[in-house]
mmCIF file of C-alpha atoms and ligand atoms in Angstrom:
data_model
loop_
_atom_site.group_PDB
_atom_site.id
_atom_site.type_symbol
_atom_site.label_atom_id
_atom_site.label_comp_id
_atom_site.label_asym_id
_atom_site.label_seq_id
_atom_site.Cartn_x
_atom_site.Cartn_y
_atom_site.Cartn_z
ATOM 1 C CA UNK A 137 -81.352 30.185 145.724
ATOM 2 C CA UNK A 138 -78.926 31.700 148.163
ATOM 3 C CA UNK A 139 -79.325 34.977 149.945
ATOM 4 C CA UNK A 140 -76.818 36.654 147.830
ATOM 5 C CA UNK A 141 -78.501 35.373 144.806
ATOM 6 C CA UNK A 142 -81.922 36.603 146.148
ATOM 7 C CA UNK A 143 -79.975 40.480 147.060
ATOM 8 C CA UNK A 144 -78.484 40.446 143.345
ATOM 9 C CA UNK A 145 -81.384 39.561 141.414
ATOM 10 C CA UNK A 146 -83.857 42.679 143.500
ATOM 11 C CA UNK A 147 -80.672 44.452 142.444
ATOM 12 C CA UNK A 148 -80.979 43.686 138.819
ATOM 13 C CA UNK A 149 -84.926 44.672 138.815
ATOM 14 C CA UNK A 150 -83.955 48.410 140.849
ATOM 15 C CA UNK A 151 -81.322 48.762 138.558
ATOM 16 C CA UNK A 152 -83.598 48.530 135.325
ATOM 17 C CA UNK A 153 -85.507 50.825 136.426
ATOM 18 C CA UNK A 154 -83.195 53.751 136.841
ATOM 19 C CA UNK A 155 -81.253 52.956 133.772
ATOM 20 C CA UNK A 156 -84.479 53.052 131.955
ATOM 21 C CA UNK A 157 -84.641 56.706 133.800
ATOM 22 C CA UNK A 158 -81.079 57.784 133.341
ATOM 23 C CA UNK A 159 -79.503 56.691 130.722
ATOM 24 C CA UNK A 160 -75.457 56.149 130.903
ATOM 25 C CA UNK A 161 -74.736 58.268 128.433
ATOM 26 C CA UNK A 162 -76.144 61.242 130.573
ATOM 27 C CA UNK A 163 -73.678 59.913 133.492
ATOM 28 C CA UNK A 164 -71.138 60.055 131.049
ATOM 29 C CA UNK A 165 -71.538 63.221 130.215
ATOM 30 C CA UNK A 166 -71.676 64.006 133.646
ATOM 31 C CA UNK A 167 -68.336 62.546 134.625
ATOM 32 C CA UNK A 168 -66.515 64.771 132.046
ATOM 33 C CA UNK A 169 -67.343 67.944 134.708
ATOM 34 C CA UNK A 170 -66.428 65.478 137.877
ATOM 35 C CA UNK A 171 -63.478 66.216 139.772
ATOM 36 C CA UNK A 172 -61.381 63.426 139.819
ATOM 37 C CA UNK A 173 -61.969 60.808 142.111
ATOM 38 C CA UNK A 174 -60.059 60.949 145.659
ATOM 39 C CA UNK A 175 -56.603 58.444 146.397
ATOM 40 C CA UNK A 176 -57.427 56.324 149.914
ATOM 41 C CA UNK A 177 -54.364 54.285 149.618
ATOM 42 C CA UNK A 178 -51.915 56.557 151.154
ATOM 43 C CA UNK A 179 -53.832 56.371 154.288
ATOM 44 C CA UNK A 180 -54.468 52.730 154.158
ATOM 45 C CA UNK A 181 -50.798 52.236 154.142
ATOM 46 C CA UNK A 182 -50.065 54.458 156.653
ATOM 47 C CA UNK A 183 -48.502 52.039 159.885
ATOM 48 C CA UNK A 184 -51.562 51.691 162.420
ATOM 49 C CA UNK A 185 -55.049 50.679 161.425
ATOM 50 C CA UNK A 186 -57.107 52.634 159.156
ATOM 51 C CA UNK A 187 -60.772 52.996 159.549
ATOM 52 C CA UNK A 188 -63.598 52.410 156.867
ATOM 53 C CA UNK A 189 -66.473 53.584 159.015
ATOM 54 C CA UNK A 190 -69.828 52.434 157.220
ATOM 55 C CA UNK A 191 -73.669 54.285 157.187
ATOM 56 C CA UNK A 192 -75.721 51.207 157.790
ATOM 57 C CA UNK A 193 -79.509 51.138 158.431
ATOM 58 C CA UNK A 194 -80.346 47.279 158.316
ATOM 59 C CA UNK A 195 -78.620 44.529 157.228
ATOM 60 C CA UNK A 196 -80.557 40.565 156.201
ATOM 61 C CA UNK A 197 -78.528 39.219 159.129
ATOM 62 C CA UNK A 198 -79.446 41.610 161.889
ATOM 63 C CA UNK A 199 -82.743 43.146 160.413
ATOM 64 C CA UNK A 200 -82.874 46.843 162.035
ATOM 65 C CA UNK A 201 -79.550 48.529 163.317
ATOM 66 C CA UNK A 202 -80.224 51.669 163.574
ATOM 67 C CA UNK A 203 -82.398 54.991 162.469
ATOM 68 C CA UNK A 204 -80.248 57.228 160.767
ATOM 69 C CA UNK A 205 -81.986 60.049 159.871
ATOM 70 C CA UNK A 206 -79.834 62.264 158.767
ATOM 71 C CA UNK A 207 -76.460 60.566 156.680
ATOM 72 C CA UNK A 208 -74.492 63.680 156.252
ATOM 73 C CA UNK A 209 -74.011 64.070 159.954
ATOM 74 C CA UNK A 210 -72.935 60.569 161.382
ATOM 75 C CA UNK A 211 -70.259 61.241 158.358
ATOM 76 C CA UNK A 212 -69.439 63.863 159.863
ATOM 77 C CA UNK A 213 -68.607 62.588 162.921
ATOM 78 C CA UNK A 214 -66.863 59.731 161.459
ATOM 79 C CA UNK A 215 -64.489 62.013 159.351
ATOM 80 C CA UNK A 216 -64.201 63.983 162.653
ATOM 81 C CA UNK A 217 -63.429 60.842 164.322
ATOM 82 C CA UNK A 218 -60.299 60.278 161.721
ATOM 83 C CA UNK A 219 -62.273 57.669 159.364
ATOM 84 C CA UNK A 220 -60.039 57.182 156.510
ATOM 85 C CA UNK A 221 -62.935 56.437 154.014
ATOM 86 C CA UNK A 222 -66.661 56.051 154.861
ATOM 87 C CA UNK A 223 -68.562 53.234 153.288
ATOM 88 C CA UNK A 224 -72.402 54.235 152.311
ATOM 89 C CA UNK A 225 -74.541 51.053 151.990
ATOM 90 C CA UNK A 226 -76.852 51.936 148.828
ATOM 91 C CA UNK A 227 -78.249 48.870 148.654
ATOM 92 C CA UNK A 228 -82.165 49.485 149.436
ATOM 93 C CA UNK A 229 -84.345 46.525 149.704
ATOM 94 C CA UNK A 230 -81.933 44.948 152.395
ATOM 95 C CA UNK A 231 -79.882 46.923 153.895
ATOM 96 C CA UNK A 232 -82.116 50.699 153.566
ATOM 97 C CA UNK A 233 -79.779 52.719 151.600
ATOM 98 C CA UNK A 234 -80.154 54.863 148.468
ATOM 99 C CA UNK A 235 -77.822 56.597 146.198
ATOM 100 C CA UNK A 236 -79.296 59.666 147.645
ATOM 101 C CA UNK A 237 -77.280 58.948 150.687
ATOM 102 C CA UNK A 238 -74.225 58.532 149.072
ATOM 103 C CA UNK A 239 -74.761 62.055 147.602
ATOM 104 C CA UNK A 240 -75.567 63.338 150.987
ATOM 105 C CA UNK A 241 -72.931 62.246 152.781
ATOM 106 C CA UNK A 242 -70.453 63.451 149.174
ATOM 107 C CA UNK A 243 -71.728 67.009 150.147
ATOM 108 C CA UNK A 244 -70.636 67.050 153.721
ATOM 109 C CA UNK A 245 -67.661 65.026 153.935
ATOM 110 C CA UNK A 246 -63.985 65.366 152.156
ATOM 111 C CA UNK A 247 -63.159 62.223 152.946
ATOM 112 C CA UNK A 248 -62.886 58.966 150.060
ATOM 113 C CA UNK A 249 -65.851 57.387 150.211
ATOM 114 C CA UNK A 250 -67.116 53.838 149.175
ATOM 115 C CA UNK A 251 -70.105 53.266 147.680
ATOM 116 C CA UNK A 252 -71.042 49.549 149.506
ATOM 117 C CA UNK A 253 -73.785 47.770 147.073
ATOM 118 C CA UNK A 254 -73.743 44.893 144.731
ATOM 119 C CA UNK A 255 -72.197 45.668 141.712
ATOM 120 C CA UNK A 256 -72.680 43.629 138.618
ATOM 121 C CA UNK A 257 -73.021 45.723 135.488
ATOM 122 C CA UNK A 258 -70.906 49.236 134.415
ATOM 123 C CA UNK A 259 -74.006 51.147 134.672
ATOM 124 C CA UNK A 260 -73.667 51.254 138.585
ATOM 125 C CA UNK A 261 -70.118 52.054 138.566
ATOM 126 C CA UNK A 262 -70.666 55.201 136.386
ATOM 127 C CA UNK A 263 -73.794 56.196 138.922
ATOM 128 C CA UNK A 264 -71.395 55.692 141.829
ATOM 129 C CA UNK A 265 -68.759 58.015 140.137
ATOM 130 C CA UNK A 266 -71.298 60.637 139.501
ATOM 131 C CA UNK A 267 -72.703 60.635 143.132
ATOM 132 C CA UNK A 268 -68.982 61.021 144.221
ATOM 133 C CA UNK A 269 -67.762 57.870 145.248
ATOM 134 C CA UNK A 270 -63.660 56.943 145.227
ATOM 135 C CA UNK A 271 -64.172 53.381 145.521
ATOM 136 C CA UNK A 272 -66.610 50.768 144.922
ATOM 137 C CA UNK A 273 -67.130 47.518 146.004
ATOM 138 C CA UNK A 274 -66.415 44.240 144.007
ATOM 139 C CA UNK A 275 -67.878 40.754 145.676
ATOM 140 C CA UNK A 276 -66.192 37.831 144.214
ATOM 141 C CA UNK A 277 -69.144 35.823 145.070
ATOM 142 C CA UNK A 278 -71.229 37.795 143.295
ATOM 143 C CA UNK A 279 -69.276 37.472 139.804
ATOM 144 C CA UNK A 280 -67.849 34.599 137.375
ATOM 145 C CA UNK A 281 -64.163 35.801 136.451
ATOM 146 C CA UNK A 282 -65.082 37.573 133.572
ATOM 147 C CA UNK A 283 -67.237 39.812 134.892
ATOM 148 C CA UNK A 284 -65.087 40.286 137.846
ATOM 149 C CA UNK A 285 -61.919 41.305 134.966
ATOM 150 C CA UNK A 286 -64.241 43.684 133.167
ATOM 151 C CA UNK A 287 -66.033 45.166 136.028
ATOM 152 C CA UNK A 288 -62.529 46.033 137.403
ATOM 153 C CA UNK A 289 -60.663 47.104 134.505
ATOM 154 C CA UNK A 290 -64.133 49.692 133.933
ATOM 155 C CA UNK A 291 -63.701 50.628 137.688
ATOM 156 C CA UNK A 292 -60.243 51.486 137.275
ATOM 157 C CA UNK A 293 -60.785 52.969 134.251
ATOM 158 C CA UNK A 294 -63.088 55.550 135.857
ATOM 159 C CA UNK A 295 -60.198 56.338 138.858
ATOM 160 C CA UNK A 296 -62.431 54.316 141.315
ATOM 161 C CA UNK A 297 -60.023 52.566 143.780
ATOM 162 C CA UNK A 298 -61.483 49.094 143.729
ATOM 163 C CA UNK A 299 -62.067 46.976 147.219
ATOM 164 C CA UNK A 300 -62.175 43.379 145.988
ATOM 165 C CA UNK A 301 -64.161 41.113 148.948
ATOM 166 C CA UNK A 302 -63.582 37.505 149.516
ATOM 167 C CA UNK A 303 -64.515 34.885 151.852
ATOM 168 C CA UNK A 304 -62.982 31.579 150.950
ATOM 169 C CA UNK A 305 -59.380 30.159 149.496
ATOM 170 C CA UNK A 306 -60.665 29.831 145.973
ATOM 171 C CA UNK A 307 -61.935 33.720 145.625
ATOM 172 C CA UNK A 308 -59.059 35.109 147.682
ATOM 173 C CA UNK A 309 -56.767 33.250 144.636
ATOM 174 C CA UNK A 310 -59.163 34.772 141.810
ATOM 175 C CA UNK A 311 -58.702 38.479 143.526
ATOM 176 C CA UNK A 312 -55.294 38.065 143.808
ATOM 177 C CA UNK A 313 -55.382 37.197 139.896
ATOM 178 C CA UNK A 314 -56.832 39.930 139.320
ATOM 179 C CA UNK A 315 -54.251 42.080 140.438
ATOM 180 C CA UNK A 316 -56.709 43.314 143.195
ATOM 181 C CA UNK A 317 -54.532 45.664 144.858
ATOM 182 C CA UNK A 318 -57.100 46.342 147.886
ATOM 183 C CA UNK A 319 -58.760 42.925 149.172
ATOM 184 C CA UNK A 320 -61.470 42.459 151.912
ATOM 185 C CA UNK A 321 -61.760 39.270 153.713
ATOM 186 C CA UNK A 322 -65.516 39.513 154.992
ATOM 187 C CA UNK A 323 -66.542 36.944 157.822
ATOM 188 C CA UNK A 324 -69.821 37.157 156.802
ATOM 189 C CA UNK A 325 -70.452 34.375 154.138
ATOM 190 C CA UNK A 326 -73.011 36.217 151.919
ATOM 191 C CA UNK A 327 -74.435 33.280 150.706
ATOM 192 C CA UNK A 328 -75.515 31.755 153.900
ATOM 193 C CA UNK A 329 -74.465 35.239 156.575
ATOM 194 C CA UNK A 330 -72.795 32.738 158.748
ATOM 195 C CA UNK A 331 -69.761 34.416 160.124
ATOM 196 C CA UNK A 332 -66.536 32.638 159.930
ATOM 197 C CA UNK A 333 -64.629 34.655 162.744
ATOM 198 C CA UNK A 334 -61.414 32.256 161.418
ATOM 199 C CA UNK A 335 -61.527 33.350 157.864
ATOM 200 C CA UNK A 336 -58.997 36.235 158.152
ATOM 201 C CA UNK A 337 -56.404 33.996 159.753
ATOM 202 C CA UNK A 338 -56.767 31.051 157.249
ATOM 203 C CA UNK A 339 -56.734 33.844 153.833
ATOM 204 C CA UNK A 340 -54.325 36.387 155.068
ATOM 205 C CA UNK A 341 -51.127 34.654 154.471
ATOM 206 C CA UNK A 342 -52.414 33.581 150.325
ATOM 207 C CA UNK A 343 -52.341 37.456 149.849
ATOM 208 C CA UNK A 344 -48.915 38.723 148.710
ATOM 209 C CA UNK A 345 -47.115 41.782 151.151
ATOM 210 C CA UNK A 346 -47.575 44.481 148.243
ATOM 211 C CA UNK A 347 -51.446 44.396 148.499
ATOM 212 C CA UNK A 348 -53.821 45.717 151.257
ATOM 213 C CA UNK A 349 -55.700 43.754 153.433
ATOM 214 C CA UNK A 350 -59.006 44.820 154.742
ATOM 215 C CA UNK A 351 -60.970 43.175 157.920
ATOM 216 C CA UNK A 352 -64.671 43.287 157.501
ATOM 217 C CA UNK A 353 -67.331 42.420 159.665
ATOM 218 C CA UNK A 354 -67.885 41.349 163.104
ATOM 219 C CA UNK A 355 -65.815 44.190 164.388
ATOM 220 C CA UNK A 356 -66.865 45.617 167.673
ATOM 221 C CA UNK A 357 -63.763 47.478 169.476
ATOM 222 C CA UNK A 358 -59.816 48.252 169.065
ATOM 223 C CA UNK A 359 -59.134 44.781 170.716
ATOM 224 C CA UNK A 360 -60.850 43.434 167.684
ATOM 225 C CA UNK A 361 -58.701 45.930 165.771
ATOM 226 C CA UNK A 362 -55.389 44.771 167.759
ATOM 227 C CA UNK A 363 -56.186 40.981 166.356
ATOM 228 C CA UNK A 364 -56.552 41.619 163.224
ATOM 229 C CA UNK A 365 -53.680 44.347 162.358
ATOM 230 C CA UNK A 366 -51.459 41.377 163.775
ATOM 231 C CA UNK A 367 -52.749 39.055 161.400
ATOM 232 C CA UNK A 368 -51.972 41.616 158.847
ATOM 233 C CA UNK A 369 -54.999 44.004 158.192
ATOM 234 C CA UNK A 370 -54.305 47.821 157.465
ATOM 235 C CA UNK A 371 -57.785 48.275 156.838
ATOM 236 C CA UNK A 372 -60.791 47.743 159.180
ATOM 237 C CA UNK A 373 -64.334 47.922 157.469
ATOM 238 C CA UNK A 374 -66.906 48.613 160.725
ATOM 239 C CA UNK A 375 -70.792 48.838 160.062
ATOM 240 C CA UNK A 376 -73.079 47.704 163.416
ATOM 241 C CA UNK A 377 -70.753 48.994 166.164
ATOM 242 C CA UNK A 378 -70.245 52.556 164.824
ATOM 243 C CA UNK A 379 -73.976 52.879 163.800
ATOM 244 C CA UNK A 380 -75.509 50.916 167.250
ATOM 245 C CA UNK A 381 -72.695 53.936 169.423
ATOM 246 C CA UNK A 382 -73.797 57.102 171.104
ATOM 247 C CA UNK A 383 -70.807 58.785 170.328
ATOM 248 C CA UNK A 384 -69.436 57.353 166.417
ATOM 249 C CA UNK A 385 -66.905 60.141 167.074
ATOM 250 C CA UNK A 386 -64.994 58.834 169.707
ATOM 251 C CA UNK A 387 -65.276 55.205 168.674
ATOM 252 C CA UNK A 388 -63.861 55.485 165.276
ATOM 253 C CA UNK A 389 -61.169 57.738 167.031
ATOM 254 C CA UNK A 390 -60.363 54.568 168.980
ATOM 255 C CA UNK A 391 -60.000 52.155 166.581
ATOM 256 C CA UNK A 392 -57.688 53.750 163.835
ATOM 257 C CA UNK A 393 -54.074 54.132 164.653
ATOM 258 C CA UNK A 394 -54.021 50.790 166.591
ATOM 259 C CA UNK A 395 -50.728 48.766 166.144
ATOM 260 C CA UNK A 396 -50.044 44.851 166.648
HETATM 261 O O1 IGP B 490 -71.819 45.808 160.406
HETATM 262 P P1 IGP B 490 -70.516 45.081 160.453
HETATM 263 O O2 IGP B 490 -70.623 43.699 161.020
HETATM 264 O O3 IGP B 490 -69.438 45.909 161.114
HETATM 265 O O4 IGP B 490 -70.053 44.844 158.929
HETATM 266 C C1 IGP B 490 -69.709 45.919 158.066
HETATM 267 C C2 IGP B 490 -69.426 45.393 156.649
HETATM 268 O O5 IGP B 490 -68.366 44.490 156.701
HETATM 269 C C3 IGP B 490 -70.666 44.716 156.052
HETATM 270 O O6 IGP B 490 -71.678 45.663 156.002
HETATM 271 C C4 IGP B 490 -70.420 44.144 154.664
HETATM 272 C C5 IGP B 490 -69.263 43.599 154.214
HETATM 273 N N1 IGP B 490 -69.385 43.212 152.929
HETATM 274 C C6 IGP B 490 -70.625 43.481 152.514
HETATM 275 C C7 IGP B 490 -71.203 43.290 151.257
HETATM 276 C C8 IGP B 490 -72.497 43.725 151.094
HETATM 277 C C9 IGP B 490 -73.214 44.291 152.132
HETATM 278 C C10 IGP B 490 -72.645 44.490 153.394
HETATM 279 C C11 IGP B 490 -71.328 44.086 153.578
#
């Protein structure tokens, strides 16, 4: 069984148990009242990098990152720092996060935000709509092409903006399919979390000019930036190096706006 394999299926179990809590038709009914979900694509096509700045406890890879207390206010300083989304990991047996910080971070923050977990069934994209997510996170890895279709078309449906991840030729040609218009390359194979520091380079130029390309992983600085908005990328996606600095603020600051 592969590591992703071994992530989705604790998933499935945590998932069970809250839809056996809440059903969907309560977050349903919730969703009438929401306000509609916030538009990060103007920013993300904006000339210069944008930055998706991520709340990250812990990853499988790395184990323990960092202690963050208090979600709301590294947001904060992300969204200070210009962030033009924030990611919230809400995955919780690897990675430490909880819907809970999502909704945290919702309350102190105007910014789009993504909710960052492994998404395989409806029932999460209507919980990440009713803790105020924009976007949500689709791994190709994760899901055969129909669920991939259906789980976008429902994301869509809801007014999520839908990041589409891939890490290899064959899934960067599926997402593309798809019509993805927003498409992470992630270095990090999540089957094995070997990082592939080539795998921008070689799937950038299979994704057509009209969608959005997002870097994700590995990314430690604006000369990391620098690389990959000349290979393309509007988007950065940075988790370790934002979490791991002293001042989030400053280092976001200096990574968004960066030209080739
Ligand atoms: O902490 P990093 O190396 O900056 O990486 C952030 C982000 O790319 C990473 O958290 C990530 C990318 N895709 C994922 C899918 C699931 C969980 C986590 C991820």
């Amino acid at each position: 069984m592969s590591v992703l394999d071994d992530i989705v299926a604790g998933v499935r179990e945590d998932l069970a148990a809250r839809e056996a809590t809440v059903p969907a038709a309560d977050l349903r009914a919730l969703l009438a009242e929401a306000p509609a979900p916030r538009d990060p694509m103007p920013h993300f096509r904006r000339s210069g990098s944008s930055v998706i700045a991520e709340v990250k406890r812990r990853s499988p890879s790395k184990g323990e990152l960092a202690d963050i207390p208090d979600p709301a206010s590294l947001a904060q300083e992300y969204a200070a720092g210009g962030a033009a989304a924030i990611s919230v990991l809400t995955e919780q047996r690897r990675f430490g996060g909880s819907l809970d910080d999502l909704r945290a971070v919702r309350a102190a923050v105007d910014v789009p935000l993504l909710r960052k977990d492994f998404i395989v069934t409806g029932y999460q994209l209507l919980e990440a709509r009713a803790a105020g997510a924009d976007l949500a996170l689709l791994i190709v890895a994760a899901l055969d092409d129909d669920e991939l279709r259906r789980l976008h078309a429902e994301a869509r449906s809801l007014g999520l903006t839908v990041l589409v991840e891939v890490h290899d030729e064959a899934e960067t040609e599926r997402a593309v399919a798809l019509g993805a218009e927003l498409i992470g390359v992630n270095a990090r194979n999540l089957k094995t979390l070997e990082v592939d520091p080539d795998a921008f380079t070689r799937l950038a130029p299979l994704v057509p000019d009209d969608r959005v390309l997002v870097a994700e992983s590995g990314i430690s600085g604006p000369t990391d930036v620098k690389r990959y908005v000349a290979e393309g990328a509007r988007v950065v996606l940075v988790g370790e190096a934002l979490v791991k600095d002293g001042a989030p603020r400053e280092a976001v600051a200096a990574m968004t706006g960066v030209e080739a």
